[in-house]
């Protein structure tokens, strides 16, 4: 392959292709056609990490323009479900809000922007470099209301006033007007993702962790406050089953209608009523279908394209609760 050659791009979905192999008969998926911007020797014989454009895609399977570094002081790129979450949380100016698992910071900065940067947004994450990234994003977007702390959110509730610090965690019970728990999860909704290599044991490990975080979130939420729980996975155990567990474990919480509601309803199988499932929001890319799926995409109507754009997302789940009274009552 030389610079300027027309090439086809395929993804090795099992990770078995050897570097530089000329023939590969394993499982692969066609991504699109393009023009080589680097030669074969430049790509496969280079020492160290390669940077730059290897293939310029001229006929990609998916028509997705790049927004990388587009007006970085004004825009933060997010997928549709992730940006929907912050609107569902509904932050208003002057409130104190907690983002319990905040990295990489897209929802944190979105919440602060929706508050017109008036109030306080506390962002927590266990990894120091991720906290640094959140603060860098806040600085680029000129958001002053964000305070980020490296802390384990399962320990964010203080057992006594003597543990409480002037600003950071742990916090006293009923300290926040709104809480977002975008929980650690199995990530099965992430796209593109050609292969999933985690074991069943690893997948099942997330439900107990999520429940620990939910327990802390309920205690930190003020009466009348809003809790939004979200994941980027599609499993029943991490989504609807968690909602059923929350409603049974915390009588002070009630499911609330979500605005906007762009996804589908919740999935059956966790013992929730049909009315409760309607209050949940599940983005399921497997449901994507044009009214006339045989038409080329450039011939689709505006209505079809809007419908497709709202559904052709990552897999995602959102539940919204309101706390009616004190969790200790």
PDB file of N, CA and C in Angstrom, residues 97-158:
ATOM      1  N   UNK A  97     -25.294  20.955  43.891  1.00  0.00           N
ATOM      2  CA  UNK A  97     -25.499  19.716  43.137  1.00  0.00           C
ATOM      3  C   UNK A  97     -24.267  18.837  43.242  1.00  0.00           C
ATOM      4  N   UNK A  98     -24.496  17.521  43.358  1.00  0.00           N
ATOM      5  CA  UNK A  98     -23.415  16.553  43.446  1.00  0.00           C
ATOM      6  C   UNK A  98     -23.418  15.636  42.234  1.00  0.00           C
ATOM      7  N   UNK A  99     -22.268  15.545  41.572  1.00  0.00           N
ATOM      8  CA  UNK A  99     -22.040  14.565  40.504  1.00  0.00           C
ATOM      9  C   UNK A  99     -21.118  13.507  41.101  1.00  0.00           C
ATOM     10  N   UNK A 100     -21.671  12.332  41.440  1.00  0.00           N
ATOM     11  CA  UNK A 100     -20.971  11.362  42.279  1.00  0.00           C
ATOM     12  C   UNK A 100     -19.846  10.621  41.558  1.00  0.00           C
ATOM     13  N   UNK A 101     -20.011  10.378  40.279  1.00  0.00           N
ATOM     14  CA  UNK A 101     -18.994   9.665  39.480  1.00  0.00           C
ATOM     15  C   UNK A 101     -18.770  10.490  38.227  1.00  0.00           C
ATOM     16  N   UNK A 102     -18.008  11.561  38.359  1.00  0.00           N
ATOM     17  CA  UNK A 102     -18.070  12.666  37.411  1.00  0.00           C
ATOM     18  C   UNK A 102     -17.225  12.530  36.157  1.00  0.00           C
ATOM     19  N   UNK A 103     -16.154  11.737  36.203  1.00  0.00           N
ATOM     20  CA  UNK A 103     -15.257  11.666  35.038  1.00  0.00           C
ATOM     21  C   UNK A 103     -16.002  11.139  33.811  1.00  0.00           C
ATOM     22  N   UNK A 104     -15.680  11.676  32.621  1.00  0.00           N
ATOM     23  CA  UNK A 104     -14.616  12.647  32.309  1.00  0.00           C
ATOM     24  C   UNK A 104     -15.020  14.108  32.476  1.00  0.00           C
ATOM     25  N   UNK A 105     -16.275  14.382  32.887  1.00  0.00           N
ATOM     26  CA  UNK A 105     -16.663  15.746  33.199  1.00  0.00           C
ATOM     27  C   UNK A 105     -17.668  16.386  32.264  1.00  0.00           C
ATOM     28  N   UNK A 106     -18.108  15.666  31.242  1.00  0.00           N
ATOM     29  CA  UNK A 106     -19.069  16.246  30.308  1.00  0.00           C
ATOM     30  C   UNK A 106     -20.374  16.631  30.974  1.00  0.00           C
ATOM     31  N   UNK A 107     -20.898  15.752  31.816  1.00  0.00           N
ATOM     32  CA  UNK A 107     -22.167  16.046  32.495  1.00  0.00           C
ATOM     33  C   UNK A 107     -21.962  17.114  33.564  1.00  0.00           C
ATOM     34  N   UNK A 108     -20.802  17.086  34.232  1.00  0.00           N
ATOM     35  CA  UNK A 108     -20.503  18.098  35.250  1.00  0.00           C
ATOM     36  C   UNK A 108     -20.539  19.497  34.652  1.00  0.00           C
ATOM     37  N   UNK A 109     -19.844  19.684  33.541  1.00  0.00           N
ATOM     38  CA  UNK A 109     -19.795  21.009  32.918  1.00  0.00           C
ATOM     39  C   UNK A 109     -21.152  21.388  32.329  1.00  0.00           C
ATOM     40  N   UNK A 110     -21.890  20.405  31.829  1.00  0.00           N
ATOM     41  CA  UNK A 110     -23.223  20.686  31.288  1.00  0.00           C
ATOM     42  C   UNK A 110     -24.157  21.164  32.391  1.00  0.00           C
ATOM     43  N   UNK A 111     -24.092  20.515  33.549  1.00  0.00           N
ATOM     44  CA  UNK A 111     -24.919  20.922  34.694  1.00  0.00           C
ATOM     45  C   UNK A 111     -24.601  22.358  35.088  1.00  0.00           C
ATOM     46  N   UNK A 112     -23.312  22.677  35.172  1.00  0.00           N
ATOM     47  CA  UNK A 112     -22.914  24.041  35.549  1.00  0.00           C
ATOM     48  C   UNK A 112     -23.406  25.062  34.528  1.00  0.00           C
ATOM     49  N   UNK A 113     -23.347  24.700  33.253  1.00  0.00           N
ATOM     50  CA  UNK A 113     -23.817  25.610  32.201  1.00  0.00           C
ATOM     51  C   UNK A 113     -25.322  25.828  32.299  1.00  0.00           C
ATOM     52  N   UNK A 114     -26.074  24.756  32.579  1.00  0.00           N
ATOM     53  CA  UNK A 114     -27.527  24.885  32.711  1.00  0.00           C
ATOM     54  C   UNK A 114     -27.917  25.733  33.918  1.00  0.00           C
ATOM     55  N   UNK A 115     -27.034  25.795  34.906  1.00  0.00           N
ATOM     56  CA  UNK A 115     -27.257  26.636  36.091  1.00  0.00           C
ATOM     57  C   UNK A 115     -26.777  28.065  35.865  1.00  0.00           C
ATOM     58  N   UNK A 116     -26.318  28.350  34.644  1.00  0.00           N
ATOM     59  CA  UNK A 116     -25.738  29.660  34.321  1.00  0.00           C
ATOM     60  C   UNK A 116     -24.533  29.948  35.219  1.00  0.00           C
ATOM     61  N   UNK A 117     -23.852  28.884  35.647  1.00  0.00           N
ATOM     62  CA  UNK A 117     -22.641  28.972  36.465  1.00  0.00           C
ATOM     63  C   UNK A 117     -22.912  29.672  37.794  1.00  0.00           C
ATOM     64  N   UNK A 118     -24.146  29.570  38.277  1.00  0.00           N
ATOM     65  CA  UNK A 118     -24.538  30.187  39.543  1.00  0.00           C
ATOM     66  C   UNK A 118     -25.013  29.098  40.489  1.00  0.00           C
ATOM     67  N   UNK A 119     -24.246  28.867  41.545  1.00  0.00           N
ATOM     68  CA  UNK A 119     -24.515  27.790  42.469  1.00  0.00           C
ATOM     69  C   UNK A 119     -23.234  27.028  42.722  1.00  0.00           C
ATOM     70  N   UNK A 120     -23.366  25.744  43.058  1.00  0.00           N
ATOM     71  CA  UNK A 120     -22.192  24.932  43.347  1.00  0.00           C
ATOM     72  C   UNK A 120     -22.386  23.531  42.791  1.00  0.00           C
ATOM     73  N   UNK A 121     -21.413  23.080  41.996  1.00  0.00           N
ATOM     74  CA  UNK A 121     -21.424  21.732  41.453  1.00  0.00           C
ATOM     75  C   UNK A 121     -20.205  20.998  42.001  1.00  0.00           C
ATOM     76  N   UNK A 122     -20.444  19.984  42.818  1.00  0.00           N
ATOM     77  CA  UNK A 122     -19.382  19.179  43.401  1.00  0.00           C
ATOM     78  C   UNK A 122     -19.202  17.928  42.542  1.00  0.00           C
ATOM     79  N   UNK A 123     -17.991  17.706  42.061  1.00  0.00           N
ATOM     80  CA  UNK A 123     -17.687  16.543  41.227  1.00  0.00           C
ATOM     81  C   UNK A 123     -16.720  15.636  41.971  1.00  0.00           C
ATOM     82  N   UNK A 124     -17.075  14.346  42.056  1.00  0.00           N
ATOM     83  CA  UNK A 124     -16.231  13.370  42.730  1.00  0.00           C
ATOM     84  C   UNK A 124     -15.785  12.283  41.767  1.00  0.00           C
ATOM     85  N   UNK A 125     -14.551  11.822  41.932  1.00  0.00           N
ATOM     86  CA  UNK A 125     -14.050  10.663  41.207  1.00  0.00           C
ATOM     87  C   UNK A 125     -12.835  10.130  41.967  1.00  0.00           C
ATOM     88  N   UNK A 126     -12.593   8.828  41.840  1.00  0.00           N
ATOM     89  CA  UNK A 126     -11.514   8.196  42.608  1.00  0.00           C
ATOM     90  C   UNK A 126     -10.135   8.372  41.986  1.00  0.00           C
ATOM     91  N   UNK A 127     -10.070   8.773  40.715  1.00  0.00           N
ATOM     92  CA  UNK A 127      -8.792   8.803  39.996  1.00  0.00           C
ATOM     93  C   UNK A 127      -8.264  10.233  39.876  1.00  0.00           C
ATOM     94  N   UNK A 128      -7.057  10.507  40.390  1.00  0.00           N
ATOM     95  CA  UNK A 128      -6.524  11.877  40.393  1.00  0.00           C
ATOM     96  C   UNK A 128      -6.445  12.525  39.013  1.00  0.00           C
ATOM     97  N   UNK A 129      -5.943  11.794  38.001  1.00  0.00           N
ATOM     98  CA  UNK A 129      -5.793  12.434  36.686  1.00  0.00           C
ATOM     99  C   UNK A 129      -7.138  12.750  36.046  1.00  0.00           C
ATOM    100  N   UNK A 130      -8.179  12.004  36.415  1.00  0.00           N
ATOM    101  CA  UNK A 130      -9.521  12.309  35.905  1.00  0.00           C
ATOM    102  C   UNK A 130     -10.073  13.581  36.544  1.00  0.00           C
ATOM    103  N   UNK A 131      -9.767  13.788  37.810  1.00  0.00           N
ATOM    104  CA  UNK A 131     -10.176  15.025  38.476  1.00  0.00           C
ATOM    105  C   UNK A 131      -9.487  16.218  37.828  1.00  0.00           C
ATOM    106  N   UNK A 132      -8.213  16.048  37.503  1.00  0.00           N
ATOM    107  CA  UNK A 132      -7.473  17.112  36.824  1.00  0.00           C
ATOM    108  C   UNK A 132      -8.116  17.432  35.475  1.00  0.00           C
ATOM    109  N   UNK A 133      -8.548  16.406  34.751  1.00  0.00           N
ATOM    110  CA  UNK A 133      -9.191  16.609  33.453  1.00  0.00           C
ATOM    111  C   UNK A 133     -10.498  17.371  33.604  1.00  0.00           C
ATOM    112  N   UNK A 134     -11.268  17.064  34.640  1.00  0.00           N
ATOM    113  CA  UNK A 134     -12.527  17.775  34.885  1.00  0.00           C
ATOM    114  C   UNK A 134     -12.261  19.258  35.110  1.00  0.00           C
ATOM    115  N   UNK A 135     -11.268  19.574  35.921  1.00  0.00           N
ATOM    116  CA  UNK A 135     -10.966  20.975  36.208  1.00  0.00           C
ATOM    117  C   UNK A 135     -10.401  21.691  34.987  1.00  0.00           C
ATOM    118  N   UNK A 136      -9.645  20.972  34.152  1.00  0.00           N
ATOM    119  CA  UNK A 136      -9.163  21.566  32.908  1.00  0.00           C
ATOM    120  C   UNK A 136     -10.328  21.917  31.984  1.00  0.00           C
ATOM    121  N   UNK A 137     -11.302  21.025  31.896  1.00  0.00           N
ATOM    122  CA  UNK A 137     -12.478  21.290  31.068  1.00  0.00           C
ATOM    123  C   UNK A 137     -13.263  22.475  31.617  1.00  0.00           C
ATOM    124  N   UNK A 138     -13.401  22.554  32.932  1.00  0.00           N
ATOM    125  CA  UNK A 138     -14.113  23.674  33.553  1.00  0.00           C
ATOM    126  C   UNK A 138     -13.403  24.990  33.262  1.00  0.00           C
ATOM    127  N   UNK A 139     -12.075  24.962  33.287  1.00  0.00           N
ATOM    128  CA  UNK A 139     -11.308  26.176  33.013  1.00  0.00           C
ATOM    129  C   UNK A 139     -11.457  26.613  31.556  1.00  0.00           C
ATOM    130  N   UNK A 140     -11.391  25.644  30.632  1.00  0.00           N
ATOM    131  CA  UNK A 140     -11.536  25.968  29.212  1.00  0.00           C
ATOM    132  C   UNK A 140     -12.913  26.571  28.933  1.00  0.00           C
ATOM    133  N   UNK A 141     -13.944  26.024  29.592  1.00  0.00           N
ATOM    134  CA  UNK A 141     -15.313  26.498  29.381  1.00  0.00           C
ATOM    135  C   UNK A 141     -15.666  27.678  30.289  1.00  0.00           C
ATOM    136  N   UNK A 142     -14.690  28.126  31.088  1.00  0.00           N
ATOM    137  CA  UNK A 142     -14.834  29.292  31.959  1.00  0.00           C
ATOM    138  C   UNK A 142     -15.989  29.128  32.947  1.00  0.00           C
ATOM    139  N   UNK A 143     -16.039  27.952  33.582  1.00  0.00           N
ATOM    140  CA  UNK A 143     -17.073  27.650  34.572  1.00  0.00           C
ATOM    141  C   UNK A 143     -16.445  27.700  35.965  1.00  0.00           C
ATOM    142  N   UNK A 144     -16.944  28.593  36.803  1.00  0.00           N
ATOM    143  CA  UNK A 144     -16.367  28.827  38.125  1.00  0.00           C
ATOM    144  C   UNK A 144     -17.093  28.068  39.238  1.00  0.00           C
ATOM    145  N   UNK A 145     -18.248  27.515  38.957  1.00  0.00           N
ATOM    146  CA  UNK A 145     -19.065  26.906  40.012  1.00  0.00           C
ATOM    147  C   UNK A 145     -18.683  25.467  40.312  1.00  0.00           C
ATOM    148  N   UNK A 146     -17.742  24.900  39.546  1.00  0.00           N
ATOM    149  CA  UNK A 146     -17.370  23.495  39.696  1.00  0.00           C
ATOM    150  C   UNK A 146     -16.204  23.334  40.673  1.00  0.00           C
ATOM    151  N   UNK A 147     -16.379  22.401  41.611  1.00  0.00           N
ATOM    152  CA  UNK A 147     -15.311  22.012  42.525  1.00  0.00           C
ATOM    153  C   UNK A 147     -15.168  20.497  42.442  1.00  0.00           C
ATOM    154  N   UNK A 148     -13.973  20.031  42.120  1.00  0.00           N
ATOM    155  CA  UNK A 148     -13.753  18.601  41.905  1.00  0.00           C
ATOM    156  C   UNK A 148     -12.808  18.051  42.971  1.00  0.00           C
ATOM    157  N   UNK A 149     -13.138  16.844  43.447  1.00  0.00           N
ATOM    158  CA  UNK A 149     -12.362  16.222  44.516  1.00  0.00           C
ATOM    159  C   UNK A 149     -12.094  14.759  44.187  1.00  0.00           C
ATOM    160  N   UNK A 150     -10.875  14.313  44.476  1.00  0.00           N
ATOM    161  CA  UNK A 150     -10.529  12.906  44.318  1.00  0.00           C
ATOM    162  C   UNK A 150     -11.006  12.172  45.562  1.00  0.00           C
ATOM    163  N   UNK A 151     -12.094  11.399  45.412  1.00  0.00           N
ATOM    164  CA  UNK A 151     -12.715  10.779  46.577  1.00  0.00           C
ATOM    165  C   UNK A 151     -13.590   9.617  46.148  1.00  0.00           C
ATOM    166  N   UNK A 152     -13.669   8.603  46.998  1.00  0.00           N
ATOM    167  CA  UNK A 152     -14.519   7.441  46.770  1.00  0.00           C
ATOM    168  C   UNK A 152     -15.942   7.786  47.202  1.00  0.00           C
ATOM    169  N   UNK A 153     -16.867   7.846  46.253  1.00  0.00           N
ATOM    170  CA  UNK A 153     -18.229   8.282  46.559  1.00  0.00           C
ATOM    171  C   UNK A 153     -18.991   7.322  47.462  1.00  0.00           C
ATOM    172  N   UNK A 154     -18.550   6.067  47.574  1.00  0.00           N
ATOM    173  CA  UNK A 154     -19.211   5.153  48.502  1.00  0.00           C
ATOM    174  C   UNK A 154     -18.951   5.558  49.956  1.00  0.00           C
ATOM    175  N   UNK A 155     -17.979   6.465  50.163  1.00  0.00           N
ATOM    176  CA  UNK A 155     -17.640   6.936  51.508  1.00  0.00           C
ATOM    177  C   UNK A 155     -17.932   8.433  51.675  1.00  0.00           C
ATOM    178  N   UNK A 156     -18.811   8.965  50.822  1.00  0.00           N
ATOM    179  CA  UNK A 156     -19.031  10.413  50.786  1.00  0.00           C
ATOM    180  C   UNK A 156     -19.974  10.921  51.870  1.00  0.00           C
ATOM    181  N   UNK A 157     -20.559  10.034  52.672  1.00  0.00           N
ATOM    182  CA  UNK A 157     -21.461  10.459  53.740  1.00  0.00           C
ATOM    183  C   UNK A 157     -20.693  10.491  55.058  1.00  0.00           C
ATOM    184  N   UNK A 158     -20.750  11.612  55.744  1.00  0.00           N
ATOM    185  CA  UNK A 158     -20.044  11.763  57.018  1.00  0.00           C
ATOM    186  C   UNK A 158     -20.872  11.150  58.142  1.00  0.00           C
TER     187      UNK A 158
END
